[in-house]
Coordinates of C-alpha atoms in Angstrom, one line a residue:
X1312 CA -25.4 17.8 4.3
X1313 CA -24.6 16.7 7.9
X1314 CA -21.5 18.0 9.7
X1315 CA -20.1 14.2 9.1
X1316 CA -20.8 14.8 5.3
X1317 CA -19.3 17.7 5.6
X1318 CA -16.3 16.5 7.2
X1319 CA -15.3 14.2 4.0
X1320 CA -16.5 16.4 1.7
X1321 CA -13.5 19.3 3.1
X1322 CA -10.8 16.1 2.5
X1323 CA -7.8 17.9 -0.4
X1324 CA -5.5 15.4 -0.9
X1325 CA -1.9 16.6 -0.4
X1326 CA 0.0 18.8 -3.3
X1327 CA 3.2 17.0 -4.3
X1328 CA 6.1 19.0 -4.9
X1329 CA 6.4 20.4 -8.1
X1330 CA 10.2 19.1 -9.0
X1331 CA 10.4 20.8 -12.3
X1332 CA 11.3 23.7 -9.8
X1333 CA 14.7 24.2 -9.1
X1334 CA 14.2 25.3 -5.2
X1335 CA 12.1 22.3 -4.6
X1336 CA 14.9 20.1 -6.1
X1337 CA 17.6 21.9 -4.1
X1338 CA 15.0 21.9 -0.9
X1339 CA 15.5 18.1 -1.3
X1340 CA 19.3 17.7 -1.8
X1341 CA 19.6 19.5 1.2
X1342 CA 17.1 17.0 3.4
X1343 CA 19.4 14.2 1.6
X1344 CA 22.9 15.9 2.8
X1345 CA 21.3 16.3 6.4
X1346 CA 20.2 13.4 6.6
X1347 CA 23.0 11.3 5.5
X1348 CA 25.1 13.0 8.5
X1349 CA 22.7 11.5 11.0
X1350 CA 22.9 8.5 9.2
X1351 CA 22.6 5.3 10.7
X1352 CA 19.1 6.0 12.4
X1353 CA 18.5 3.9 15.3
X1354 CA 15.2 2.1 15.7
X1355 CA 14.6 0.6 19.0
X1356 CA 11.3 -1.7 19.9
X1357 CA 8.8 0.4 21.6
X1358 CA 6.2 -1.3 23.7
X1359 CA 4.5 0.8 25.9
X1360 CA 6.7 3.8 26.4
X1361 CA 9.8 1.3 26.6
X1362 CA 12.5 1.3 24.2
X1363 CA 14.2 -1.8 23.6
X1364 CA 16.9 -2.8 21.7
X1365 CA 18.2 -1.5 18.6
X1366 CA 20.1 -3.7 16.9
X1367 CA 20.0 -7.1 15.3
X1368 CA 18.5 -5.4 11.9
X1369 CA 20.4 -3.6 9.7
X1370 CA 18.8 -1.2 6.7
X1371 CA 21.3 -0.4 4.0
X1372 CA 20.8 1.4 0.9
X1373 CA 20.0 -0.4 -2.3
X1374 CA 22.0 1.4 -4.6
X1375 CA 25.0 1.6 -2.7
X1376 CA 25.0 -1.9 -0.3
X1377 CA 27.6 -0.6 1.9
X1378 CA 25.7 2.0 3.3
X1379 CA 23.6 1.6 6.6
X1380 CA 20.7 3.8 6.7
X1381 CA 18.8 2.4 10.0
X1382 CA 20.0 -0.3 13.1
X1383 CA 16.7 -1.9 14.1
X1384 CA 16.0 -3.7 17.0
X1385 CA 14.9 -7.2 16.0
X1386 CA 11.5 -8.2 18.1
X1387 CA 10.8 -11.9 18.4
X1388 CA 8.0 -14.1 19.9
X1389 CA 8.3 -12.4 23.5
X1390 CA 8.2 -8.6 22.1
X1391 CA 5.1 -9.4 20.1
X1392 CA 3.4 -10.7 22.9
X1393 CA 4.6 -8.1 25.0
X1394 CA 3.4 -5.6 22.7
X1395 CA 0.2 -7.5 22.6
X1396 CA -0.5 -7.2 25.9
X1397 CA 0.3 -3.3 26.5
X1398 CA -2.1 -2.7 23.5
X1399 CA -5.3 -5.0 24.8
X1400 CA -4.3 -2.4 28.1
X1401 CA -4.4 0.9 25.6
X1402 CA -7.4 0.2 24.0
X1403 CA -9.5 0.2 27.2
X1404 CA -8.2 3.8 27.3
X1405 CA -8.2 4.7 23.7
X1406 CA -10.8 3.3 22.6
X1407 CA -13.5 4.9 24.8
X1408 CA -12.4 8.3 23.7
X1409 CA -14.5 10.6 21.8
X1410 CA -14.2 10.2 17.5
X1411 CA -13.9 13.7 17.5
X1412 CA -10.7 13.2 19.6
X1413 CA -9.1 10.5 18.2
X1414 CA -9.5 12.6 14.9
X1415 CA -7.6 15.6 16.5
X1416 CA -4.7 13.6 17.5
X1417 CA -4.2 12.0 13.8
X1418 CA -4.8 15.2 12.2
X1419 CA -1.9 16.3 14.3
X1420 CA 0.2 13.7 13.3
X1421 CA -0.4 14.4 9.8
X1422 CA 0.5 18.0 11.0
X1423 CA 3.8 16.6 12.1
X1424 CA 4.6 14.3 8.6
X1425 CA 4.4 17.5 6.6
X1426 CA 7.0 19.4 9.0
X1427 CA 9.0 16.0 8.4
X1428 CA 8.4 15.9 4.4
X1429 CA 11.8 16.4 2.9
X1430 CA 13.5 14.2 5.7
X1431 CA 11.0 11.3 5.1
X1432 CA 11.3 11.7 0.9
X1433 CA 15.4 11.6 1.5
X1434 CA 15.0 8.7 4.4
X1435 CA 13.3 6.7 1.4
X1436 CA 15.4 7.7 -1.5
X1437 CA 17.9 5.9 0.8
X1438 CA 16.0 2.8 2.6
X1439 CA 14.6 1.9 -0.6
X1440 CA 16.1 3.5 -3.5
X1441 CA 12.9 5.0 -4.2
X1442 CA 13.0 7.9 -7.0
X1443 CA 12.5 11.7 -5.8
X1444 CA 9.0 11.3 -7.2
X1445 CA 8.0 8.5 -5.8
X1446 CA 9.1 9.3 -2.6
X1447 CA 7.6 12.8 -1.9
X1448 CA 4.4 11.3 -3.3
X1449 CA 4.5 8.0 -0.6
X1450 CA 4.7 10.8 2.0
X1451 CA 2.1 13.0 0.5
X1452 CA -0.2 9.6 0.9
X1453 CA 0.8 9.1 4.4
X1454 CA -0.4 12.6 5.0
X1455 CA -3.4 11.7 2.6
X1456 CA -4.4 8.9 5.2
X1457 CA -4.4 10.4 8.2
X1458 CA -6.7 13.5 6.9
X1459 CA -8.5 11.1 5.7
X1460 CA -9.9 8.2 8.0
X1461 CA -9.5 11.4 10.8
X1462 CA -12.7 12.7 9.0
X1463 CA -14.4 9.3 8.2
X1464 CA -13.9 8.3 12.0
X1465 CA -16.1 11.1 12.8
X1466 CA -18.8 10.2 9.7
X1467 CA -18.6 6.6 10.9
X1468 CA -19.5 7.4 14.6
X1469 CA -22.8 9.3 13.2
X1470 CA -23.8 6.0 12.8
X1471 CA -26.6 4.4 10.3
X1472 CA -29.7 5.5 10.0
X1473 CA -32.5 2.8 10.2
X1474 CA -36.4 2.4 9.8
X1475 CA -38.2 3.5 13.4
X1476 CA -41.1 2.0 13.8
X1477 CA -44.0 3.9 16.3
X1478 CA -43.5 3.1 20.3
X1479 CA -39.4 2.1 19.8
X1480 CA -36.4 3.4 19.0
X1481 CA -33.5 1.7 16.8
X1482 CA -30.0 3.0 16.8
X1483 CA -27.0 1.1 14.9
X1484 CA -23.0 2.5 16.0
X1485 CA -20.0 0.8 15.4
X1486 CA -17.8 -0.2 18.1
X1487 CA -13.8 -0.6 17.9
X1488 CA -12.9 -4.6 17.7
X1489 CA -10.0 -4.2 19.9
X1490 CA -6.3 -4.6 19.2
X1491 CA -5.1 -4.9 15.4
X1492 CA -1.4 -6.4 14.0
X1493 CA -0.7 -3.8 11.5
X1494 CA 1.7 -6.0 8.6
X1495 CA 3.5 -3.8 6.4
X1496 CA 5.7 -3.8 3.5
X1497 CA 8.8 -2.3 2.4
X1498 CA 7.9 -0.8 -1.4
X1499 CA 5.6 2.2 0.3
X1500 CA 7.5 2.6 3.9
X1501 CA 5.5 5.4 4.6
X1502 CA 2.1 5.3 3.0
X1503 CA 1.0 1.6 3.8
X1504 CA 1.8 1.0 7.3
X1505 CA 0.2 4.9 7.9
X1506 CA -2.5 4.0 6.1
X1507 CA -3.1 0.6 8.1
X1508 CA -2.2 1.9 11.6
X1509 CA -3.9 5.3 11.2
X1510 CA -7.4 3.3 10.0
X1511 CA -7.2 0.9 12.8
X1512 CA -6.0 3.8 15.5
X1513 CA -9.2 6.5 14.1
X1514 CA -11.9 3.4 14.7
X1515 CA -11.0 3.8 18.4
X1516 CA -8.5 0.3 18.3
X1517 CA -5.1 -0.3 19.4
X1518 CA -2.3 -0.9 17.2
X1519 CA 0.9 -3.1 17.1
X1520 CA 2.9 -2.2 14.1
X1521 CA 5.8 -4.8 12.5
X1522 CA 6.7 -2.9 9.7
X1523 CA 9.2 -4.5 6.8
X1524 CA 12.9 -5.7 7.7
X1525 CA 14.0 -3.6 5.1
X1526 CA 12.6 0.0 5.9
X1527 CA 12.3 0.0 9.7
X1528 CA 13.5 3.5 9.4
X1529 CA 10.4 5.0 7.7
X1530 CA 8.0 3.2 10.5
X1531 CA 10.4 4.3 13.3
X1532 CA 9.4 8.1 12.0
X1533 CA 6.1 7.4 12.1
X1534 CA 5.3 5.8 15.0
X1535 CA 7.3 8.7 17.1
X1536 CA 5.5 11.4 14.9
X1537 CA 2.3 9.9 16.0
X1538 CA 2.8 9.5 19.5
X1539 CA 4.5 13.3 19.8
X1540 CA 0.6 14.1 18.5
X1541 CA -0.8 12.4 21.4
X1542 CA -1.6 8.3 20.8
X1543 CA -0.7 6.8 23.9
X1544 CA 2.4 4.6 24.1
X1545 CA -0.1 1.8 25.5
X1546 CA -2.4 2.1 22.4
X1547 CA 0.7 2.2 19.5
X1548 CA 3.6 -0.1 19.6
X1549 CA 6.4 -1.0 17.3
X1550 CA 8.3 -4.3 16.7
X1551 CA 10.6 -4.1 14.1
X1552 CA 11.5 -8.1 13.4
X1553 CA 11.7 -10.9 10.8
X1554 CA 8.9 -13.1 9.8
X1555 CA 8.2 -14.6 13.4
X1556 CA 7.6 -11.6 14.6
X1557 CA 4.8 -10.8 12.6
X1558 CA 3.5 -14.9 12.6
X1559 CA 3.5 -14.7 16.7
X1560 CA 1.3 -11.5 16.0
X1561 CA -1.0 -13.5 13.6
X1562 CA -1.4 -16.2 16.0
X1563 CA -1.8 -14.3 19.6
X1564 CA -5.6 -14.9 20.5
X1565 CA -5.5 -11.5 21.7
X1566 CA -5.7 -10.1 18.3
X1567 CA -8.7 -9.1 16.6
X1568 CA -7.6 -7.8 13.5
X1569 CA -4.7 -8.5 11.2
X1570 CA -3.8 -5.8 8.7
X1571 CA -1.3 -7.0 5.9
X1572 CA -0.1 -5.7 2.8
X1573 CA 2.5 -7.7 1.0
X1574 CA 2.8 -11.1 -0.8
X1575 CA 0.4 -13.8 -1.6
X1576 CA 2.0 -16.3 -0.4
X1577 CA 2.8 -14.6 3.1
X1578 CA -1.2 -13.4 2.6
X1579 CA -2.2 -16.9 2.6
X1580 CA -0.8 -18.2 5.3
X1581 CA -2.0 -15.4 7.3
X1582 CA -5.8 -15.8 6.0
X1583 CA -4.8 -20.0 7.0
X1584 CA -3.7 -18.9 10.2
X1585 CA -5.9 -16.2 11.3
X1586 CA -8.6 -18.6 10.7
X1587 CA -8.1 -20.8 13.5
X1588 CA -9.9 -20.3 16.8
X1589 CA -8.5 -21.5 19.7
X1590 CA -10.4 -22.6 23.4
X1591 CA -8.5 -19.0 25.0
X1592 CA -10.2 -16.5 21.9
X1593 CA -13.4 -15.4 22.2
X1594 CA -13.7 -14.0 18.5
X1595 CA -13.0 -14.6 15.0
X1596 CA -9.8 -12.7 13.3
X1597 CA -10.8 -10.0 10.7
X1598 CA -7.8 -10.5 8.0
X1599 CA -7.7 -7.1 6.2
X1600 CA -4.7 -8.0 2.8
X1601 CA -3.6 -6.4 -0.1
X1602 CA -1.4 -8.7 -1.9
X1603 CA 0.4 -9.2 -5.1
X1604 CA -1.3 -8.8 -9.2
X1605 CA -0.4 -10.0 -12.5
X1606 CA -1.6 -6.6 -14.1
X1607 CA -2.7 -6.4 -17.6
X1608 CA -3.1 -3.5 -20.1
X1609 CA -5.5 -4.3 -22.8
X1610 CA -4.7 -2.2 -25.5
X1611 CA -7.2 -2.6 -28.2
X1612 CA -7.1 -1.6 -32.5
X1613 CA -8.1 2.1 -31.7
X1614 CA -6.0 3.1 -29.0
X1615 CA -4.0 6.3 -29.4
X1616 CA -0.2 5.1 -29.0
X1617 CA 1.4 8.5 -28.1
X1618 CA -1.2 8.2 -25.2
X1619 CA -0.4 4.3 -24.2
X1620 CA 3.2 4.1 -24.8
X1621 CA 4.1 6.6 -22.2
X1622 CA 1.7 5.3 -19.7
X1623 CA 2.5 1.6 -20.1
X1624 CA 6.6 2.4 -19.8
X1625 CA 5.8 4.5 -16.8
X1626 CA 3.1 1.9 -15.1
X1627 CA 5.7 -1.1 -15.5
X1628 CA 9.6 0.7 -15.1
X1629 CA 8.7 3.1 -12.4
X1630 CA 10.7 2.5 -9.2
X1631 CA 11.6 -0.8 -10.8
X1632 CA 8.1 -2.0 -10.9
X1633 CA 8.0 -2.4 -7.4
X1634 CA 4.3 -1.7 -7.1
X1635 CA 2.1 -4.3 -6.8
X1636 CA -0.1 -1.9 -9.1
X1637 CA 2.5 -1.8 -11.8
X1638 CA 1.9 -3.2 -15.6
X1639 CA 3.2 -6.4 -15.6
X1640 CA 1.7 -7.4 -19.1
X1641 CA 0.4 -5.9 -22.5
X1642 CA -2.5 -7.9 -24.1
X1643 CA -2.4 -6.0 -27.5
X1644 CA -4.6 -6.1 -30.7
X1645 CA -3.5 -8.1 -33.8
X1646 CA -3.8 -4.9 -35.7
X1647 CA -1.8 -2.4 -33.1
X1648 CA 0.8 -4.9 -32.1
X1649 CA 3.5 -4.3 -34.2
X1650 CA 3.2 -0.5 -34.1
X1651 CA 3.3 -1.0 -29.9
X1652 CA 6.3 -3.0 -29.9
X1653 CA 8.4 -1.1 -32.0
X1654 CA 7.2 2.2 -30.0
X1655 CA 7.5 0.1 -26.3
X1656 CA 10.7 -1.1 -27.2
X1657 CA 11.9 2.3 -28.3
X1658 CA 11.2 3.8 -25.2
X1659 CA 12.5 1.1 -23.0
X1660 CA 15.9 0.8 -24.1
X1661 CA 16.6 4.6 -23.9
X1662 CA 15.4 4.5 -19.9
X1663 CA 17.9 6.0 -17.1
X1664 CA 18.8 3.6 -14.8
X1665 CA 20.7 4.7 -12.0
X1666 CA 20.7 6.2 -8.4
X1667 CA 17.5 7.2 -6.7
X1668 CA 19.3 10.2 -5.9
X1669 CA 19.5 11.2 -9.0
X1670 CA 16.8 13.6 -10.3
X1671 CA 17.6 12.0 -14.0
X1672 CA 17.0 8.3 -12.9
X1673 CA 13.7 6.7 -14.3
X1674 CA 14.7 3.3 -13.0
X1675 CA 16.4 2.6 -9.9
X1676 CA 18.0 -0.5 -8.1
X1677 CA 15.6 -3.2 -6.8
X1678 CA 15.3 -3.5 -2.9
X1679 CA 18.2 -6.0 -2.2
X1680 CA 20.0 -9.0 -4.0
X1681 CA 17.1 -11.6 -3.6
X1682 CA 15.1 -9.1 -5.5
X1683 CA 17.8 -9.3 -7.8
X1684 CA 18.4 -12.1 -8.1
X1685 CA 14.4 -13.3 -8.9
X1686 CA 14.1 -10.7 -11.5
X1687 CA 17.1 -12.0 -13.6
X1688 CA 16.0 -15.7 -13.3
X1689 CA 12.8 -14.5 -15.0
X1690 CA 14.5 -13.0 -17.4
X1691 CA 16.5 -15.4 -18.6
X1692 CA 13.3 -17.5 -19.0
X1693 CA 12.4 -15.4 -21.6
X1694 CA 15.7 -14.0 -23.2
X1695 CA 15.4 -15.7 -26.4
X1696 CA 12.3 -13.7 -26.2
X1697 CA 13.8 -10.5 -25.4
X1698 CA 13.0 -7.2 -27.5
X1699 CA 14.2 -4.2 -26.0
X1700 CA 16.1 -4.0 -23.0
X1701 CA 18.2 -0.6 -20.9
X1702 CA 21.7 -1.7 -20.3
X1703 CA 24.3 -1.6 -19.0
X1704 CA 22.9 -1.0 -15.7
X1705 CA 25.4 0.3 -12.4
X1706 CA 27.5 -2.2 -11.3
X1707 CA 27.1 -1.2 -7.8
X1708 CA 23.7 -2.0 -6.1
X1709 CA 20.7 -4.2 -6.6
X1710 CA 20.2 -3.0 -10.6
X1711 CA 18.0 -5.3 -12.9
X1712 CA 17.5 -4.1 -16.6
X1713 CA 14.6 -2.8 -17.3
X1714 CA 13.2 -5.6 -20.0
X1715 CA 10.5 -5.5 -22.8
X1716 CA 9.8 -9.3 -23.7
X1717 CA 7.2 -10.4 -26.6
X1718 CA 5.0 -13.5 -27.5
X1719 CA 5.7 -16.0 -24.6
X1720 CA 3.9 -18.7 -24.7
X1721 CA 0.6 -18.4 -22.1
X1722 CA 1.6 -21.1 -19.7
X1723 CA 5.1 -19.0 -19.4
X1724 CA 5.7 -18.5 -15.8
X1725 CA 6.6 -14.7 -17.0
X1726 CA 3.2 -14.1 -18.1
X1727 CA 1.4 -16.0 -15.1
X1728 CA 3.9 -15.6 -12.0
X1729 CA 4.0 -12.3 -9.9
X1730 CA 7.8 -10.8 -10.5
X1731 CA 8.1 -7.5 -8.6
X1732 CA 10.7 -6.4 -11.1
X1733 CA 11.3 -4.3 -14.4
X1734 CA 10.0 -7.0 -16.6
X1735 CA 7.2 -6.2 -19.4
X1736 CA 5.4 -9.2 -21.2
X1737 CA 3.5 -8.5 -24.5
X1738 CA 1.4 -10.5 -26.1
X1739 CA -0.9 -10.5 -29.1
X1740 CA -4.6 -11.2 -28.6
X1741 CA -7.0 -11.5 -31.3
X1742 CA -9.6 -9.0 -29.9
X1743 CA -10.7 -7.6 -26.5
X1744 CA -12.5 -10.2 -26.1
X1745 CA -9.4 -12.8 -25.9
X1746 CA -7.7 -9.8 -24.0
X1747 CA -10.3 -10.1 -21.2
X1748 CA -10.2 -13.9 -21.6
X1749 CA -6.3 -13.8 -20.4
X1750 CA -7.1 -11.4 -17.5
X1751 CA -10.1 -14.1 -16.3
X1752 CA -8.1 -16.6 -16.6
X1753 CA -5.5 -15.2 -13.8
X1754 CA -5.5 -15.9 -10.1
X1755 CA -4.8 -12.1 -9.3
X1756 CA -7.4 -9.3 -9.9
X1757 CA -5.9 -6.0 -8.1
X1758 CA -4.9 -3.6 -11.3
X1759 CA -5.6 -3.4 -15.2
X1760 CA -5.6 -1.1 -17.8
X1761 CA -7.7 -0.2 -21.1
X1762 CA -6.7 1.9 -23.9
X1763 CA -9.4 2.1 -26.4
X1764 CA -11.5 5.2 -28.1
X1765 CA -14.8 3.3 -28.2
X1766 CA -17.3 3.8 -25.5
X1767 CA -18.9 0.6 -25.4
X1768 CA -15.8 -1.1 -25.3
X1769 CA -14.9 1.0 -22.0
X1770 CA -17.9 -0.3 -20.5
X1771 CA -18.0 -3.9 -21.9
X1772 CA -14.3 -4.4 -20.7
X1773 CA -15.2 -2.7 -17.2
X1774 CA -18.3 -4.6 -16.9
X1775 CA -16.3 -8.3 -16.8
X1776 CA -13.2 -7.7 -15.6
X1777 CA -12.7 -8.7 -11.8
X1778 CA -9.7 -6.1 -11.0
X1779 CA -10.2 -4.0 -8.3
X1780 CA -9.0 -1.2 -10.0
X1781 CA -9.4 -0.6 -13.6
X1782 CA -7.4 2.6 -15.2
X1783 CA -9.2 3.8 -18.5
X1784 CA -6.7 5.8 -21.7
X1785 CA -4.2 6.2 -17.9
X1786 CA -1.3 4.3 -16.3
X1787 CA -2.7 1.7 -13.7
X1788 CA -0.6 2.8 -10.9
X1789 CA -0.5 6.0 -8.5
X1790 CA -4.3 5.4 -6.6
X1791 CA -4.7 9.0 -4.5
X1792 CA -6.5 8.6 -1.5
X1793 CA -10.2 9.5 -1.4
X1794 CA -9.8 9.5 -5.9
X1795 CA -9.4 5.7 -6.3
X1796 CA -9.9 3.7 -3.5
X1797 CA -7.3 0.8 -3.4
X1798 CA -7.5 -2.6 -3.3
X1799 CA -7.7 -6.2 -5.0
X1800 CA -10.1 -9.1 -5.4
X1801 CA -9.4 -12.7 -5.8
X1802 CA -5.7 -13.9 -4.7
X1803 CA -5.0 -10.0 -4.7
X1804 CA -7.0 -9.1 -1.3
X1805 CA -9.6 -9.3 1.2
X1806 CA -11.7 -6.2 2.4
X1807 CA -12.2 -3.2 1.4
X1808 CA -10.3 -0.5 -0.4
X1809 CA -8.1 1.6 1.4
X1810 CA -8.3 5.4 1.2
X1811 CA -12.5 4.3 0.4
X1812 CA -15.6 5.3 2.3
X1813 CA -15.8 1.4 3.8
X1814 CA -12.3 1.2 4.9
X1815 CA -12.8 1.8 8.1
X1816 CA -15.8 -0.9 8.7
X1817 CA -12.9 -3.3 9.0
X1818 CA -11.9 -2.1 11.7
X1819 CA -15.2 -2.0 13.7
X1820 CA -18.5 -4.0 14.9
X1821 CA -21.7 -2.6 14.5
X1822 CA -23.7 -2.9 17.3
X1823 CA -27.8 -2.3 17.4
X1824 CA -29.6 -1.0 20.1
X1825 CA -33.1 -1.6 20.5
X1826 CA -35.8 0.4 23.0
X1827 CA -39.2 0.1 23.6
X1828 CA -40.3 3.7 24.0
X1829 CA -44.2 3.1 25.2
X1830 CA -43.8 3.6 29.2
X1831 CA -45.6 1.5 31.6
X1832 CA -46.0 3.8 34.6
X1833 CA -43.2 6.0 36.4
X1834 CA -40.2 4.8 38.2
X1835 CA -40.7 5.6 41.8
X1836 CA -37.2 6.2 43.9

């Protein structure tokens, strides 16, 4: 095994806390009571060592409106451009440095996110409203990350080998593309925009970072935690903003790669965009997306049910199926269907719904009233439909009601439109076969889900579908780093999967050197 073998094969992922504990439970309350005194953060735009303004973006909590978590400063046009240029300046610097180097400096940020832990689990159990749970495990990812491309930085500068022929030598290296526009969203503050900056940063790029109007807290922690370990202030910037923040970004010729996670319409536009080439660039954009699903569970005539109940209800009502890996729909088996309703129904109308500070809560508010708002026009689309539902739900805060609806009609838009919201279709399929008809006939392809005791059926089914990510008798959501490499196909991405062995070729061009070894006399000086 060579030492960059070696490196990936010593990658652990991160332990989450065990919260069944009561001193990691208290451990936590106490971040959240510290944190809420320094409460609201301020998060300036940082270009090149200079912090800007920070204010015209306000981050409140989702559960309880009134509260302001973070003041942003809100970066338009200019600060993108700005930020553009300092990085194409950075990169001359950071990118020449050693792999080995660039892998010290992330490792030492990822050194600094575990000092940070409880802070940055409480700072999104208010930016957010994301459960205890979910929130130690989006910073246990983060850490996951960094440890992670850190040691594939130094396996990808090993290079390739390639055939050698007698009287020349062939190498192959990759090279770092230049400056990347690091997109992020708001449902994994942490996790995603580490993952996206820390993959462009270890391939020996620069990095401008607009993370998502609603968390600019999280990515304000970030970006400072990975400076303190040493990433210039040239090479790393942040521009906290609105949408033409990040569509000056995606249009600034200067910009080699774009790195996005979030919708598929935003997604789109980018790949539209990104594709142009004007007279002043001198390359073609790489668009690196993870965008939204329409993820289906097939659960077929043999499935254990004390195994695929639990796992559905968890896989769709999670952080109010805010994932864009949660379960969306249930094709079921004539024969199993009635037994799975009455059981999914069961267990969705006894769900807790409440505050994400709550250690009890199961389901918590959705990010803000436009979230809302979407989820209960879906609903009402299907009410007459409506099987099992959790109510009532806080009046306070951005709560939708976790909702089981069954046998909608195949053209519904609740069974063919992404929702981002606790909403659970079912629907009756005649056999897997019919089951994996439905999931080909969808524009998305990130996540799906099998239940079924027969062999051949586990490999027929993974065989034909398209998802990126097919979860086998498991819940379809929680990908670790390194474990299940993450990512969509179809309308659900572009690239590779994050947290994989290819991520980081994304980020880089190979470049092939060539030398004639046979020598034709000696150089006389």
């Amino acid at each position: 095994m060579s030492l960059a073998e070696e490196a990936i094969a010593g990658f652990r992922n991160e332990p989450i806390l065990e919260l069944r504990r009561a001193s990691a439970r208290d451990s936590l309350v106490t971040a959240l009571r510290e944190l809420d005194e320094r409460l609201p953060l301020s998060v300036p735009v940082l270009i090149g060592g200079d912090r800007g303004a920070a204010e015209g973006i306000d981050s409140t909590d989702p559960g309880l409106p009134g509260r302001l978590v973070a003041r942003a400063g809100r970066a338009g046009e200019d600060d993108a451009a700005a930020a553009v240029e300092a990085a194409a300046r950075g990169f001359r610097d950071w990118g020449a440095r050693p792999a080995a180097e660039r892998a010290e400096v992330l490792r030492g940020a990822a050194a600094r996110l575990r000092e940070l832990r409880l802070l940055l689990a409480a700072l999104q159990v208010r930016e957010c409203a994301k459960p205890w749970p979910e929130a130690d495990a989006d910073v246990c990812e983060a850490i996951d990350f960094l440890e992670y491309y850190a040691r594939a930085a130094i396996e990808l500068d090993s290079g390739r080998s390639l055939v050698q022929a007698p009287g020349e030598r062939n190498r192959m290296r990759y090279a770092p593309r230049g400056v990347a526009a690091v997109i992020a969203p708001w449902n994994f503050p942490l996790a995603i925009p580490c993952g996206m900056t820390a993959a462009a940063l270890a391939a020996g790029n620069a990095a401008v970072l607009k993370p998502a109007e609603q968390s600019p807290g999280s990515a304000g922690v970030l970006v400072d935690a990975l400076h303190e370990a040493g990433v210039p202030h040239d090479a790393l910037a942040l521009v906290p903003g609105y949408g033409e923040a990040g569509a000056a970004l995606v249009r600034d010729p200067r910009v080699h790669v774009i790195a996005f996670t979030g919708s598929s319409a935003v997604g789109l536009e980018i790949v539209r965009t990104a594709a142009e080439t004007p007279s002043d660039q001198s390359h073609v954009k790489r668009v690196v997306s993870e965008m939204g699903g329409k993820n289906c569970v097939i659960v077929d005539s043999d499935a254990d049910l004390d195994e695929a109940v639990p796992a559905i209800v968890h896989s769709a009502f999670t952080y109010a199926g805010q994932k864009c890996s949660a379960a969306a729909r249930v094709l079921v088996h004539q024969a199993a269907a009635d037994r799975l309703v009455e059981r999914l129904a069961g267990a969705v109308s006894v769900l807790t719904v409440g505050q994400a500070d709550s250690f009890a809560t199961e389901v918590p508010p959705v990010i803000e009233r436009e979230a809302q708002e979407r989820v209960l026009r879906y609903r009402e689309q299907a009410a007459d439909r409506l099987a099992a539902s959790a109510e009532p739900v806080p009046d306070e805060g951005w709560f939708a009601p976790p909702s089981l609806v069954v046998g909608l009609p195949e053209d519904s838009p609740v069974n063919r439109e992404e929702i981002f919201g606790p909403l659970l279709s079912v629907t009756r399929v005649r056999d897997v076969d019919e089951a994996m008809d439905v999931v080909d006939s969808l524009p998305f392809a990130l996540t799906g889900g099998l239940f079924s005791r027969s062999p051949a059926t586990v490999e027929r089914v993974a065989a034909r579908t398209p998802v990126g990510n097919l979860y086998v008798n498991r819940g379809i959501t929680g990908a670790m780093v390194g474990r299940q490499p993450f990512g969509g196909n179809r309308r659900s991405g572009s690239g590779s999967k994050a947290g994989g062995p290819d991520y980081l070729l994304q980020f880089v061009e190979p470049r092939v050197v060539t030398e004639n070894t046979m020598r034709h006399g000696i150089p006389v000086e």
